[in-house]
Amino acid sequence: MTSLLRLGVNIDHVATIRNARGGDHPDPMRAVRIVEAAGGDGITVHLREDRRHIRDSDLDTIMAGAHLPINLEMAATEEMLKIALRHKPHAACIVPEKRKERTTEGGLDAAGQHNHLAPIIGRLLDAGIRVSLFIEPDARQIEASMHLRAPVVEFHTGRYAHLFLDGDNAGVEAELKRVADAAALCAKNGIEPHAGHGLTFENVQPIAAIPQLAELNIGHYLVGEAIFIGLDESVRKMRTLMDAAR
Ligand code: PXP
């Protein structure tokens, strides 16, 4: 019997579409309500340093109005730390952030950045925020995350998603094994493993089948698919595929 796999829905790209016109439609808060009704388990937002999608005012509204737990993705900067401490979301996922990247392109170097990350993680934990580190699925980064006292890590599945798209079956299998081994290592050491990035209806099930994973965070594909089938159906279908994989 495996436990339920939670679905965190990243609604950043509802704001991306809104910002393309500069008005207030589509409203990310309306997306929150739909995700709540469709069986999502959490709302994920990434307040990027350049505010290219979610803005500070969105975070205010979502924190005040959402009924689901909020997972705030944030760079490890003093500015983001202050914002997180003011809002006290359920969880904060620390991500590497480069200004020019289109999305979060790789995992956090938890091992190499220990001295920078330790005080930030300490202050988030002291405030009762569940800290997650967005890392590549490898033992060195997991060990570093343990030293940093992170209760949760999220594995970057971007490489898996790219290999899947390329039809590289051997590569996909190797990458799945890397995620599965990393998830097992986390479970053995009392860290809760999550995963996310580039997951779609087509590629989600082998990842969802990894029994130790407790949560997937999925955004771009769900919002993109919402254009064709609606956000409600998009979330419901992902939920059904994830449940069927368990
Ligand atoms: N998890 C983290 C930590 C991310 O940075 C992102 C992208 O913002 C996601 C999950 C969701 O990725 P995608 O939008 O490709 O589904």
CSV table of C-alpha atoms and ligand atoms in Angstrom, one decimal:
chain,number,residue,atom,x,y,z
A,1,MET,CA,0.0,0.0,0.0
A,2,THR,CA,1.6,3.2,-1.1
A,3,SER,CA,0.6,6.6,0.3
A,4,LEU,CA,-1.2,9.3,-1.6
A,5,LEU,CA,0.9,11.4,-3.9
A,6,ARG,CA,0.1,15.1,-3.5
A,7,LEU,CA,-0.3,17.4,-6.4
A,8,GLY,CA,1.0,20.9,-6.0
A,9,VAL,CA,-0.2,23.1,-8.9
A,10,ASN,CA,2.1,25.9,-9.9
A,11,ILE,CA,-0.1,28.8,-11.2
A,12,ASP,CA,2.8,31.2,-12.2
A,13,HIS,CA,1.9,31.0,-15.9
A,14,VAL,CA,-1.7,32.2,-15.3
A,15,ALA,CA,0.1,35.4,-14.3
A,16,THR,CA,2.4,35.2,-17.3
A,17,ILE,CA,-0.7,35.4,-19.6
A,18,ARG,CA,-2.2,38.2,-17.5
A,19,ASN,CA,1.0,40.2,-17.7
A,20,ALA,CA,1.2,39.9,-21.4
A,21,ARG,CA,-1.6,42.4,-21.6
A,22,GLY,CA,-0.9,44.3,-18.4
A,23,GLY,CA,-4.5,44.1,-17.1
A,24,ASP,CA,-5.9,41.8,-14.5
A,25,HIS,CA,-7.2,38.9,-16.6
A,26,PRO,CA,-6.7,36.0,-16.2
A,27,ASP,CA,-6.7,36.3,-12.4
A,28,PRO,CA,-4.4,33.8,-10.6
A,29,MET,CA,-6.8,33.8,-7.6
A,30,ARG,CA,-9.5,32.4,-9.8
A,31,ALA,CA,-7.0,29.7,-10.8
A,32,VAL,CA,-6.5,28.9,-7.1
A,33,ARG,CA,-10.3,28.4,-6.6
A,34,ILE,CA,-10.4,26.0,-9.6
A,35,VAL,CA,-7.4,24.0,-8.4
A,36,GLU,CA,-9.1,23.7,-5.0
A,37,ALA,CA,-12.3,22.4,-6.5
A,38,ALA,CA,-10.5,20.1,-8.9
A,39,GLY,CA,-8.6,18.1,-6.2
A,40,GLY,CA,-5.2,19.9,-6.1
A,41,ASP,CA,-3.4,19.4,-2.8
A,42,GLY,CA,-1.4,22.6,-2.8
A,43,ILE,CA,-0.7,25.9,-4.6
A,44,THR,CA,2.8,26.6,-5.7
A,45,VAL,CA,4.0,30.1,-6.7
A,46,HIS,CA,7.4,31.3,-7.7
A,47,LEU,CA,8.0,35.0,-6.8
A,48,ARG,CA,11.0,35.6,-9.1
A,49,GLU,CA,13.4,38.4,-8.5
A,50,ASP,CA,12.3,40.1,-11.7
A,51,ARG,CA,8.5,39.5,-11.0
A,52,ARG,CA,8.0,38.3,-14.5
A,53,HIS,CA,4.9,36.4,-13.5
A,54,ILE,CA,3.7,36.3,-9.9
A,55,ARG,CA,3.9,39.7,-8.2
A,56,ASP,CA,4.0,40.7,-4.6
A,57,SER,CA,0.3,41.7,-4.7
A,58,ASP,CA,-0.6,38.2,-6.1
A,59,LEU,CA,1.2,36.7,-3.1
A,60,ASP,CA,-0.7,38.9,-0.7
A,61,THR,CA,-4.1,37.9,-2.3
A,62,ILE,CA,-3.3,34.2,-2.5
A,63,MET,CA,-1.9,34.0,1.0
A,64,ALA,CA,-5.0,35.7,2.3
A,65,GLY,CA,-7.6,33.8,0.3
A,66,ALA,CA,-6.3,30.3,-0.5
A,67,HIS,CA,-7.6,27.3,1.4
A,68,LEU,CA,-4.9,25.0,0.3
A,69,PRO,CA,-1.3,25.1,1.7
A,70,ILE,CA,1.0,27.5,-0.2
A,71,ASN,CA,4.4,26.5,-1.4
A,72,LEU,CA,6.5,29.5,-2.1
A,73,GLU,CA,9.4,28.9,-4.5
A,74,MET,CA,12.1,31.4,-3.8
A,75,ALA,CA,15.7,32.3,-4.5
A,76,ALA,CA,18.0,32.3,-1.5
A,77,THR,CA,18.2,36.1,-1.2
A,78,GLU,CA,17.7,38.4,1.7
A,79,GLU,CA,14.8,40.1,-0.1
A,80,MET,CA,12.9,36.7,-0.6
A,81,LEU,CA,13.7,35.6,2.9
A,82,LYS,CA,12.0,38.8,4.3
A,83,ILE,CA,9.0,38.2,2.1
A,84,ALA,CA,8.7,34.5,3.2
A,85,LEU,CA,9.1,35.5,6.9
A,86,ARG,CA,6.4,38.1,6.5
A,87,HIS,CA,3.9,35.7,4.8
A,88,LYS,CA,4.9,32.4,6.6
A,89,PRO,CA,3.7,30.1,3.8
A,90,HIS,CA,3.2,26.4,4.6
A,91,ALA,CA,6.4,25.6,2.7
A,92,ALA,CA,9.3,27.4,1.0
A,93,CYS,CA,11.2,25.7,-1.8
A,94,ILE,CA,14.6,27.2,-2.3
A,95,VAL,CA,15.5,27.3,-6.0
A,96,PRO,CA,18.5,28.5,-7.9
A,97,GLU,CA,17.7,31.6,-9.9
A,98,LYS,CA,19.5,33.2,-12.8
A,99,ARG,CA,18.1,36.3,-14.2
A,100,LYS,CA,18.3,35.4,-17.9
A,101,GLU,CA,17.0,31.8,-17.7
A,102,ARG,CA,13.6,31.0,-19.0
A,103,THR,CA,12.8,28.7,-16.2
A,104,THR,CA,14.7,27.1,-13.3
A,105,GLU,CA,17.2,25.3,-15.4
A,106,GLY,CA,19.0,23.1,-12.9
A,107,GLY,CA,19.1,22.0,-9.3
A,108,LEU,CA,20.4,24.0,-6.4
A,109,ASP,CA,24.0,23.3,-5.4
A,110,ALA,CA,23.2,22.6,-1.8
A,111,ALA,CA,26.7,21.1,-1.3
A,112,GLY,CA,28.7,24.0,-2.7
A,113,GLN,CA,26.5,26.7,-1.2
A,114,HIS,CA,26.3,25.4,2.4
A,115,ASN,CA,27.5,28.5,4.1
A,116,HIS,CA,25.2,30.8,2.1
A,117,LEU,CA,22.1,28.6,2.5
A,118,ALA,CA,22.5,27.5,6.2
A,119,PRO,CA,21.4,30.8,7.8
A,120,ILE,CA,18.5,31.3,5.4
A,121,ILE,CA,17.2,27.8,6.0
A,122,GLY,CA,17.7,28.2,9.7
A,123,ARG,CA,15.5,31.4,9.8
A,124,LEU,CA,12.8,29.8,7.7
A,125,LEU,CA,12.7,26.7,9.9
A,126,ASP,CA,12.7,28.9,13.0
A,127,ALA,CA,9.6,30.6,11.6
A,128,GLY,CA,7.8,27.2,11.3
A,129,ILE,CA,8.1,27.1,7.5
A,130,ARG,CA,8.7,23.7,5.9
A,131,VAL,CA,11.8,24.1,3.9
A,132,SER,CA,12.4,22.2,0.7
A,133,LEU,CA,15.5,22.4,-1.5
A,134,PHE,CA,15.2,22.0,-5.3
A,135,ILE,CA,18.1,19.7,-6.1
A,136,GLU,CA,19.3,17.2,-8.7
A,137,PRO,CA,18.5,13.6,-7.7
A,138,ASP,CA,22.0,12.7,-6.5
A,139,ALA,CA,23.4,11.4,-3.2
A,140,ARG,CA,25.9,14.3,-2.8
A,141,GLN,CA,23.1,16.9,-2.9
A,142,ILE,CA,20.9,14.8,-0.6
A,143,GLU,CA,23.6,14.5,2.0
A,144,ALA,CA,24.2,18.3,1.8
A,145,SER,CA,20.5,18.9,2.2
A,146,MET,CA,20.6,16.7,5.4
A,147,HIS,CA,23.5,18.7,6.8
A,148,LEU,CA,21.4,21.8,6.1
A,149,ARG,CA,18.5,20.3,8.1
A,150,ALA,CA,16.0,20.5,5.2
A,151,PRO,CA,13.0,18.3,6.0
A,152,VAL,CA,12.1,18.1,2.3
A,153,VAL,CA,13.9,18.0,-1.1
A,154,GLU,CA,12.4,18.4,-4.5
A,155,PHE,CA,14.1,16.6,-7.4
A,156,HIS,CA,14.5,18.5,-10.6
A,157,THR,CA,12.9,16.3,-13.3
A,158,GLY,CA,13.9,18.5,-16.2
A,159,ARG,CA,16.5,16.1,-17.5
A,160,TYR,CA,14.0,13.2,-17.4
A,161,ALA,CA,11.5,15.4,-19.2
A,162,HIS,CA,14.0,16.3,-22.0
A,163,LEU,CA,15.1,12.7,-22.5
A,164,PHE,CA,11.4,11.6,-22.7
A,165,LEU,CA,10.7,14.2,-25.3
A,166,ASP,CA,13.8,13.1,-27.3
A,167,GLY,CA,12.5,9.5,-27.2
A,168,ASP,CA,15.8,8.4,-25.6
A,169,ASN,CA,14.4,5.3,-23.8
A,170,ALA,CA,17.8,4.2,-22.3
A,171,GLY,CA,18.3,7.7,-21.0
A,172,VAL,CA,14.8,7.8,-19.6
A,173,GLU,CA,15.3,4.5,-17.8
A,174,ALA,CA,18.7,5.7,-16.4
A,175,GLU,CA,17.2,9.0,-15.2
A,176,LEU,CA,14.2,7.2,-13.6
A,177,LYS,CA,16.6,5.0,-11.7
A,178,ARG,CA,18.5,8.1,-10.6
A,179,VAL,CA,15.2,9.6,-9.2
A,180,ALA,CA,14.1,6.3,-7.6
A,181,ASP,CA,17.5,5.7,-5.9
A,182,ALA,CA,17.5,9.3,-4.7
A,183,ALA,CA,13.9,9.0,-3.3
A,184,ALA,CA,14.9,5.7,-1.5
A,185,LEU,CA,17.9,7.4,0.0
A,186,CYS,CA,15.8,10.3,1.3
A,187,ALA,CA,13.2,7.9,2.8
A,188,LYS,CA,16.0,6.0,4.6
A,189,ASN,CA,17.3,9.3,6.1
A,190,GLY,CA,14.0,10.8,7.1
A,191,ILE,CA,13.8,13.4,4.3
A,192,GLU,CA,10.6,13.7,2.4
A,193,PRO,CA,11.2,13.6,-1.4
A,194,HIS,CA,9.2,15.6,-3.9
A,195,ALA,CA,9.7,16.0,-7.6
A,196,GLY,CA,8.8,18.5,-10.4
A,197,HIS,CA,9.7,20.3,-13.6
A,198,GLY,CA,8.6,19.5,-17.1
A,199,LEU,CA,6.0,16.9,-16.1
A,200,THR,CA,3.1,16.2,-18.5
A,201,PHE,CA,0.2,13.8,-19.0
A,202,GLU,CA,2.5,11.7,-21.1
A,203,ASN,CA,5.6,11.5,-18.8
A,204,VAL,CA,4.1,11.8,-15.3
A,205,GLN,CA,3.3,8.2,-14.6
A,206,PRO,CA,6.8,6.6,-14.3
A,207,ILE,CA,7.7,9.4,-11.9
A,208,ALA,CA,4.4,9.1,-9.9
A,209,ALA,CA,5.0,5.3,-9.5
A,210,ILE,CA,8.1,5.9,-7.4
A,211,PRO,CA,6.7,5.0,-4.0
A,212,GLN,CA,8.7,7.3,-1.7
A,213,LEU,CA,7.7,10.5,-3.6
A,214,ALA,CA,5.1,12.4,-1.5
A,215,GLU,CA,4.4,15.4,-3.8
A,216,LEU,CA,4.7,16.5,-7.4
A,217,ASN,CA,4.7,20.2,-8.4
A,218,ILE,CA,3.5,20.8,-11.9
A,219,GLY,CA,2.8,24.1,-13.6
A,220,HIS,CA,3.6,25.0,-17.2
A,221,TYR,CA,1.9,21.9,-18.8
A,222,LEU,CA,-1.2,22.2,-16.7
A,223,VAL,CA,-1.7,25.8,-17.5
A,224,GLY,CA,-0.9,25.2,-21.2
A,225,GLU,CA,-3.4,22.3,-21.4
A,226,ALA,CA,-6.0,24.5,-19.7
A,227,ILE,CA,-6.2,26.5,-22.9
A,228,PHE,CA,-7.6,23.4,-24.6
A,229,ILE,CA,-9.5,21.5,-21.9
A,230,GLY,CA,-9.9,24.0,-19.1
A,231,LEU,CA,-7.9,24.2,-15.9
A,232,ASP,CA,-10.4,22.1,-13.9
A,233,GLU,CA,-10.1,19.2,-16.4
A,234,SER,CA,-6.4,19.7,-16.7
A,235,VAL,CA,-5.9,19.3,-12.9
A,236,ARG,CA,-8.4,16.4,-12.6
A,237,LYS,CA,-6.7,14.5,-15.5
A,238,MET,CA,-3.3,14.9,-13.9
A,239,ARG,CA,-4.6,13.8,-10.5
A,240,THR,CA,-6.2,10.7,-12.1
A,241,LEU,CA,-3.0,9.7,-14.0
A,242,MET,CA,-0.9,10.2,-10.8
A,243,ASP,CA,-3.4,8.1,-8.7
A,244,ALA,CA,-3.5,5.3,-11.4
A,245,ALA,CA,0.4,5.1,-11.3
A,246,ARG,CA,0.4,4.2,-7.6
B,1,PXP,N1,9.2,22.8,-9.0
B,1,PXP,C1,10.0,23.8,-9.0
B,1,PXP,C2,10.9,24.0,-7.8
B,1,PXP,C3,10.0,24.8,-10.1
B,1,PXP,O1,10.9,25.8,-10.1
B,1,PXP,C4,9.1,24.6,-11.1
B,1,PXP,C5,9.1,25.6,-12.2
B,1,PXP,O2,8.8,26.9,-11.7
B,1,PXP,C6,8.2,23.5,-11.1
B,1,PXP,C7,8.3,22.6,-10.0
B,1,PXP,C8,7.2,23.3,-12.1
B,1,PXP,O3,7.7,23.1,-13.3
B,1,PXP,P1,6.8,23.1,-14.6
B,1,PXP,O4,6.3,24.5,-14.8
B,1,PXP,O5,7.8,22.7,-15.7
B,1,PXP,O6,5.7,22.1,-14.4
